[in-house]
Amino acid sequence: MFVDSHCHLDRLKKSDEELVDTVAAAKKRKVEHMLCVAVSVKEFNDMKAKVSKFDNVSMSCGVHPLHNEDVCSYDELLASVKQDDVVAVGETGLDYFYSAETEDIQKQSFIDHIKAANVVRKPLIIHTRNAHKDTIELLKEHRESSTIGVLHCFTESLEMAREAIEMGFYISISGIVTFASAKDLQETVKQIPLDRLLIETDSPWLAPVPHRGKENEPANVVDVAYFIAELRGISVTELAEATTANFYKLFSMVSKPNV
C-alpha cells in the first residue's frame, strides 16, 4: 500500500462529485491515505469542507511562503493548528526562487510556524527552494529538539538533505524525480536513507512521467514509487512499505487503516 504524503485536493479543478472519483481512483491503485496540505490559514475551512468527508484524507494547516498576502498573526496561526483534525503545521518555509523580495516576511512567518509546531507538538511541512542556508539556520535557532517534520517536494542538494535528516527530518520526493532534467535530484534520491524517505504528488501540480501535461492526482504517487524503486534497485513493495511506515511514524496523529 502507498501513501501520498503531500497533495492539495482542494486545488484540483474538480466538482465535489469528481473529487469523490479522484479519491476512489487513488484507492484503486492502493493509495491508502492522503495528506491534504493547506497553503493558507484563511482558506483552511474551505479546504476542510471539501475533504473532511473522506476517512482516508488528513489535513494540515499553515501559510505557504509564496502566499504572502495570507500571512496571519502568530496567535491566529497557533489557534488554527491546535485544532484536533490538524495533523501537521504547514506548509511553511522559504522560497527565494520565486519571491526573494519577500524574504523578511517569509522568515517571520516561518519562525511563527516553527514556534507553533513546538507548542502543539505536531510536525512541520516545509517548502524550501533556493533558501538552503536560511531554512537550516532558522530551524536550528527556533525549533525544539522534539519538533521534526519533512522537507517536501525536495529538489535541493544532498548536503541539505543530510543536514535536515540529522535534525530528525524526513525528505519527500515528488514526480519531479521522473523528469529527464532531474539528473542531480535522481542521484540525491539514491543516497537518502530509506527510513527517512517519503513520496508525494504535490497534486494538482508536477504530474510525473507518464502523466506530464495533465492535472496531477494522488493515484500518480504510485508512478513516483515505481520510478524511485527502480532508481534505487529495490522492489516497489519494499519502497512502498518503507515510505508508508515512515509516513505514519512522522504523522503520528494519523490512524493506520484497518486491514
Short mmCIF file of C-alpha atoms in Angstrom, two decimals:
data_model
loop_
_atom_site.label_atom_id
_atom_site.label_comp_id
_atom_site.label_asym_id
_atom_site.label_seq_id
_atom_site.Cartn_x
_atom_site.Cartn_y
_atom_site.Cartn_z
CA MET A 1 0.00 0.00 0.00
CA PHE A 2 1.09 3.58 -0.74
CA VAL A 3 0.59 6.98 0.90
CA ASP A 4 0.52 10.36 -0.83
CA SER A 5 2.24 12.41 1.86
CA HIS A 6 1.50 15.79 0.25
CA CYS A 7 -1.34 16.82 -2.03
CA HIS A 8 -3.76 19.70 -2.48
CA LEU A 9 -7.10 18.06 -3.22
CA ASP A 10 -8.89 21.38 -2.78
CA ARG A 11 -6.86 22.83 -5.67
CA LEU A 12 -7.94 20.23 -8.20
CA LYS A 13 -10.24 21.57 -10.89
CA LYS A 14 -12.98 19.14 -9.98
CA SER A 15 -16.53 19.22 -8.69
CA ASP A 16 -17.33 17.57 -5.37
CA GLU A 17 -18.61 14.53 -7.26
CA GLU A 18 -15.46 14.34 -9.38
CA LEU A 19 -13.33 14.62 -6.25
CA VAL A 20 -15.04 11.50 -4.89
CA ASP A 21 -13.97 9.71 -8.06
CA THR A 22 -10.41 11.02 -7.68
CA VAL A 23 -10.10 9.66 -4.16
CA ALA A 24 -11.62 6.36 -5.29
CA ALA A 25 -9.14 6.16 -8.18
CA ALA A 26 -6.27 6.56 -5.74
CA LYS A 27 -7.66 3.83 -3.51
CA LYS A 28 -7.99 1.54 -6.54
CA ARG A 29 -4.23 1.95 -7.12
CA LYS A 30 -3.63 1.01 -3.45
CA VAL A 31 -3.05 4.54 -2.18
CA GLU A 32 -4.42 4.03 1.32
CA HIS A 33 -4.02 7.57 2.66
CA MET A 34 -3.54 11.14 1.50
CA LEU A 35 -2.41 14.24 3.40
CA CYS A 36 -4.14 17.36 2.09
CA VAL A 37 -1.90 20.32 2.80
CA ALA A 38 -3.15 23.87 3.36
CA VAL A 39 -1.43 26.84 1.73
CA SER A 40 -3.41 29.46 3.65
CA VAL A 41 -4.95 29.59 7.12
CA LYS A 42 -7.69 31.79 5.66
CA GLU A 43 -8.62 29.04 3.20
CA PHE A 44 -8.38 26.14 5.67
CA ASN A 45 -12.11 25.96 6.39
CA ASP A 46 -12.89 25.82 2.67
CA MET A 47 -10.36 23.02 2.26
CA LYS A 48 -11.82 21.20 5.24
CA ALA A 49 -15.31 21.41 3.78
CA LYS A 50 -14.07 19.71 0.62
CA VAL A 51 -12.02 16.87 2.10
CA SER A 52 -13.16 16.13 5.66
CA LYS A 53 -15.77 13.66 4.36
CA PHE A 54 -13.02 11.27 3.30
CA ASP A 55 -11.81 8.97 6.07
CA ASN A 56 -8.54 8.34 4.21
CA VAL A 57 -7.59 12.03 3.93
CA SER A 58 -5.87 14.02 6.68
CA MET A 59 -5.25 17.76 6.82
CA SER A 60 -2.54 20.23 7.74
CA CYS A 61 -2.82 23.97 8.32
CA GLY A 62 -0.36 26.75 7.54
CA VAL A 63 0.68 29.52 5.15
CA HIS A 64 2.78 28.76 2.06
CA PRO A 65 5.80 31.10 1.72
CA LEU A 66 4.52 32.35 -1.64
CA HIS A 67 1.12 33.27 -0.17
CA ASN A 68 2.40 36.41 1.50
CA GLU A 69 -0.96 38.13 1.21
CA ASP A 70 -2.37 35.43 3.51
CA VAL A 71 0.19 35.74 6.31
CA CYS A 72 -1.61 35.80 9.65
CA SER A 73 -0.63 36.62 13.22
CA TYR A 74 1.13 34.06 15.37
CA ASP A 75 -1.91 33.82 17.66
CA GLU A 76 -4.20 33.12 14.72
CA LEU A 77 -1.82 30.51 13.38
CA LEU A 78 -1.49 28.83 16.77
CA ALA A 79 -5.25 28.68 17.26
CA SER A 80 -5.64 27.11 13.81
CA VAL A 81 -3.00 24.40 14.21
CA LYS A 82 -4.32 23.46 17.66
CA GLN A 83 -7.44 22.01 16.05
CA ASP A 84 -7.84 18.27 16.63
CA ASP A 85 -8.24 17.47 12.94
CA VAL A 86 -4.98 19.23 12.00
CA VAL A 87 -2.15 16.67 11.96
CA ALA A 88 0.72 18.96 10.90
CA VAL A 89 1.84 22.59 10.70
CA GLY A 90 2.30 23.96 7.19
CA GLU A 91 3.07 24.12 4.60
CA THR A 92 5.55 26.79 5.53
CA GLY A 93 9.15 27.58 4.66
CA LEU A 94 11.18 29.81 2.38
CA ASP A 95 11.17 30.32 -1.39
CA TYR A 96 13.81 32.69 -2.75
CA PHE A 97 13.49 31.33 -6.27
CA TYR A 98 10.11 32.92 -6.96
CA SER A 99 9.90 35.57 -4.27
CA ALA A 100 13.28 36.66 -2.87
CA GLU A 101 11.94 40.20 -2.43
CA THR A 102 9.61 38.99 0.36
CA GLU A 103 12.43 37.34 2.30
CA ASP A 104 11.74 39.18 5.56
CA ILE A 105 8.01 38.35 5.51
CA GLN A 106 8.77 34.72 4.71
CA LYS A 107 11.31 34.43 7.52
CA GLN A 108 8.96 35.79 10.17
CA SER A 109 6.13 33.55 9.00
CA PHE A 110 8.46 30.54 9.03
CA ILE A 111 9.61 31.36 12.56
CA ASP A 112 5.97 31.63 13.68
CA HIS A 113 5.24 28.18 12.20
CA ILE A 114 8.28 26.64 13.91
CA LYS A 115 7.26 28.10 17.27
CA ALA A 116 3.67 26.96 16.80
CA ALA A 117 4.86 23.43 15.99
CA ASN A 118 6.93 23.48 19.18
CA VAL A 119 3.80 24.30 21.19
CA VAL A 120 1.34 21.86 19.58
CA ARG A 121 3.94 19.11 19.09
CA LYS A 122 2.96 18.46 15.50
CA PRO A 123 5.38 18.00 12.58
CA LEU A 124 6.35 20.79 10.20
CA ILE A 125 5.76 20.57 6.46
CA ILE A 126 8.46 22.68 4.84
CA HIS A 127 8.71 24.12 1.34
CA THR A 128 12.27 25.24 0.61
CA ARG A 129 13.73 26.49 -2.65
CA ASN A 130 17.00 28.37 -3.13
CA ALA A 131 16.99 29.02 0.63
CA HIS A 132 19.25 26.29 1.99
CA LYS A 133 21.21 28.38 4.49
CA ASP A 134 18.29 30.31 5.99
CA THR A 135 16.00 27.27 6.17
CA ILE A 136 18.51 25.23 8.16
CA GLU A 137 19.63 28.14 10.33
CA LEU A 138 16.09 29.16 11.31
CA LEU A 139 15.25 25.57 12.18
CA LYS A 140 18.35 25.25 14.34
CA GLU A 141 17.65 28.56 16.06
CA HIS A 142 13.93 28.24 16.78
CA ARG A 143 12.89 24.57 16.87
CA GLU A 144 12.80 22.44 19.97
CA SER A 145 14.66 19.15 19.62
CA SER A 146 11.41 17.18 19.61
CA THR A 147 9.98 19.18 16.69
CA ILE A 148 10.57 17.38 13.42
CA GLY A 149 8.91 17.31 10.03
CA VAL A 150 9.52 16.94 6.32
CA LEU A 151 11.19 18.88 3.54
CA HIS A 152 8.55 18.31 0.90
CA CYS A 153 8.91 18.19 -2.89
CA PHE A 154 12.64 18.16 -2.29
CA THR A 155 14.87 19.41 -5.12
CA GLU A 156 17.82 20.80 -3.20
CA SER A 157 21.28 19.37 -2.51
CA LEU A 158 22.26 16.13 -0.81
CA GLU A 159 24.10 18.27 1.74
CA MET A 160 20.86 19.98 2.72
CA ALA A 161 19.02 16.67 2.91
CA ARG A 162 21.68 15.31 5.25
CA GLU A 163 21.53 18.41 7.47
CA ALA A 164 17.75 18.04 7.76
CA ILE A 165 17.98 14.31 8.44
CA GLU A 166 20.47 14.97 11.23
CA MET A 167 17.75 17.05 12.90
CA GLY A 168 15.27 14.18 12.58
CA PHE A 169 13.51 15.36 9.44
CA TYR A 170 12.23 13.33 6.52
CA ILE A 171 12.71 14.05 2.81
CA SER A 172 9.73 13.79 0.46
CA ILE A 173 10.12 13.25 -3.27
CA SER A 174 7.57 14.27 -5.88
CA GLY A 175 7.09 13.50 -9.56
CA ILE A 176 9.92 15.89 -10.40
CA VAL A 177 12.27 12.94 -9.88
CA THR A 178 10.85 11.31 -13.03
CA PHE A 179 11.74 14.27 -15.25
CA ALA A 180 14.59 13.83 -17.72
CA SER A 181 16.08 17.12 -16.48
CA ALA A 182 16.25 15.93 -12.86
CA LYS A 183 19.56 14.02 -13.00
CA ASP A 184 21.01 15.73 -9.92
CA LEU A 185 17.89 15.01 -7.89
CA GLN A 186 17.91 11.40 -9.02
CA GLU A 187 21.46 11.00 -7.73
CA THR A 188 20.44 12.57 -4.43
CA VAL A 189 17.42 10.27 -4.06
CA LYS A 190 19.69 7.23 -4.40
CA GLN A 191 21.53 8.31 -1.26
CA ILE A 192 18.69 9.34 1.05
CA PRO A 193 18.29 6.68 3.78
CA LEU A 194 15.20 4.61 3.13
CA ASP A 195 13.97 5.15 6.67
CA ARG A 196 13.86 8.93 6.01
CA LEU A 197 12.12 8.88 2.64
CA LEU A 198 8.55 9.88 1.78
CA ILE A 199 6.74 10.08 -1.55
CA GLU A 200 4.16 12.59 -2.73
CA THR A 201 2.38 14.07 -5.72
CA ASP A 202 2.00 17.75 -4.74
CA SER A 203 -1.20 17.33 -6.73
CA PRO A 204 -2.54 19.07 -8.79
CA TRP A 205 0.96 20.13 -9.91
CA LEU A 206 4.07 18.29 -11.08
CA ALA A 207 2.49 15.24 -12.68
CA PRO A 208 5.13 12.52 -13.07
CA VAL A 209 6.05 10.75 -16.26
CA PRO A 210 3.95 9.38 -17.99
CA HIS A 211 1.28 11.92 -16.96
CA ARG A 212 3.15 15.16 -17.66
CA GLY A 213 0.97 17.94 -19.00
CA LYS A 214 -2.08 16.65 -17.14
CA GLU A 215 -3.55 17.67 -13.81
CA ASN A 216 -1.77 15.58 -11.19
CA GLU A 217 -3.75 13.29 -8.87
CA PRO A 218 -2.89 11.25 -5.75
CA ALA A 219 -3.15 8.00 -7.72
CA ASN A 220 0.01 9.05 -9.54
CA VAL A 221 2.11 8.69 -6.38
CA VAL A 222 2.35 5.05 -7.44
CA ASP A 223 4.29 6.12 -10.55
CA VAL A 224 6.66 8.09 -8.33
CA ALA A 225 7.16 4.99 -6.19
CA TYR A 226 7.92 2.74 -9.15
CA PHE A 227 10.46 5.21 -10.52
CA ILE A 228 12.29 5.61 -7.21
CA ALA A 229 12.31 1.86 -6.59
CA GLU A 230 13.93 1.25 -9.96
CA LEU A 231 16.35 4.10 -9.36
CA ARG A 232 17.45 2.58 -6.06
CA GLY A 233 17.46 -1.02 -7.29
CA ILE A 234 14.82 -2.27 -4.86
CA SER A 235 11.34 -3.68 -5.27
CA VAL A 236 8.39 -1.32 -5.31
CA THR A 237 6.97 -3.36 -2.42
CA GLU A 238 9.99 -2.52 -0.28
CA LEU A 239 9.78 1.14 -1.29
CA ALA A 240 6.05 1.29 -0.57
CA GLU A 241 6.35 -0.43 2.80
CA ALA A 242 9.16 1.84 3.94
CA THR A 243 7.63 5.14 2.84
CA THR A 244 4.23 4.18 4.24
CA ALA A 245 5.75 3.23 7.60
CA ASN A 246 7.72 6.49 7.60
CA PHE A 247 4.54 8.47 6.98
CA TYR A 248 2.70 7.02 9.96
CA LYS A 249 5.76 7.43 12.16
CA LEU A 250 6.11 11.11 11.30
CA PHE A 251 2.42 11.99 11.22
CA SER A 252 1.58 10.06 14.35
CA MET A 253 -1.90 11.58 14.69
CA VAL A 254 -2.98 9.75 11.53
CA SER A 255 -4.53 6.37 12.24
CA LYS A 256 -3.48 3.42 10.14
CA PRO A 257 -6.39 1.85 8.25
CA ASN A 258 -7.79 -1.44 9.50
CA VAL A 259 -6.98 -4.22 7.06
#
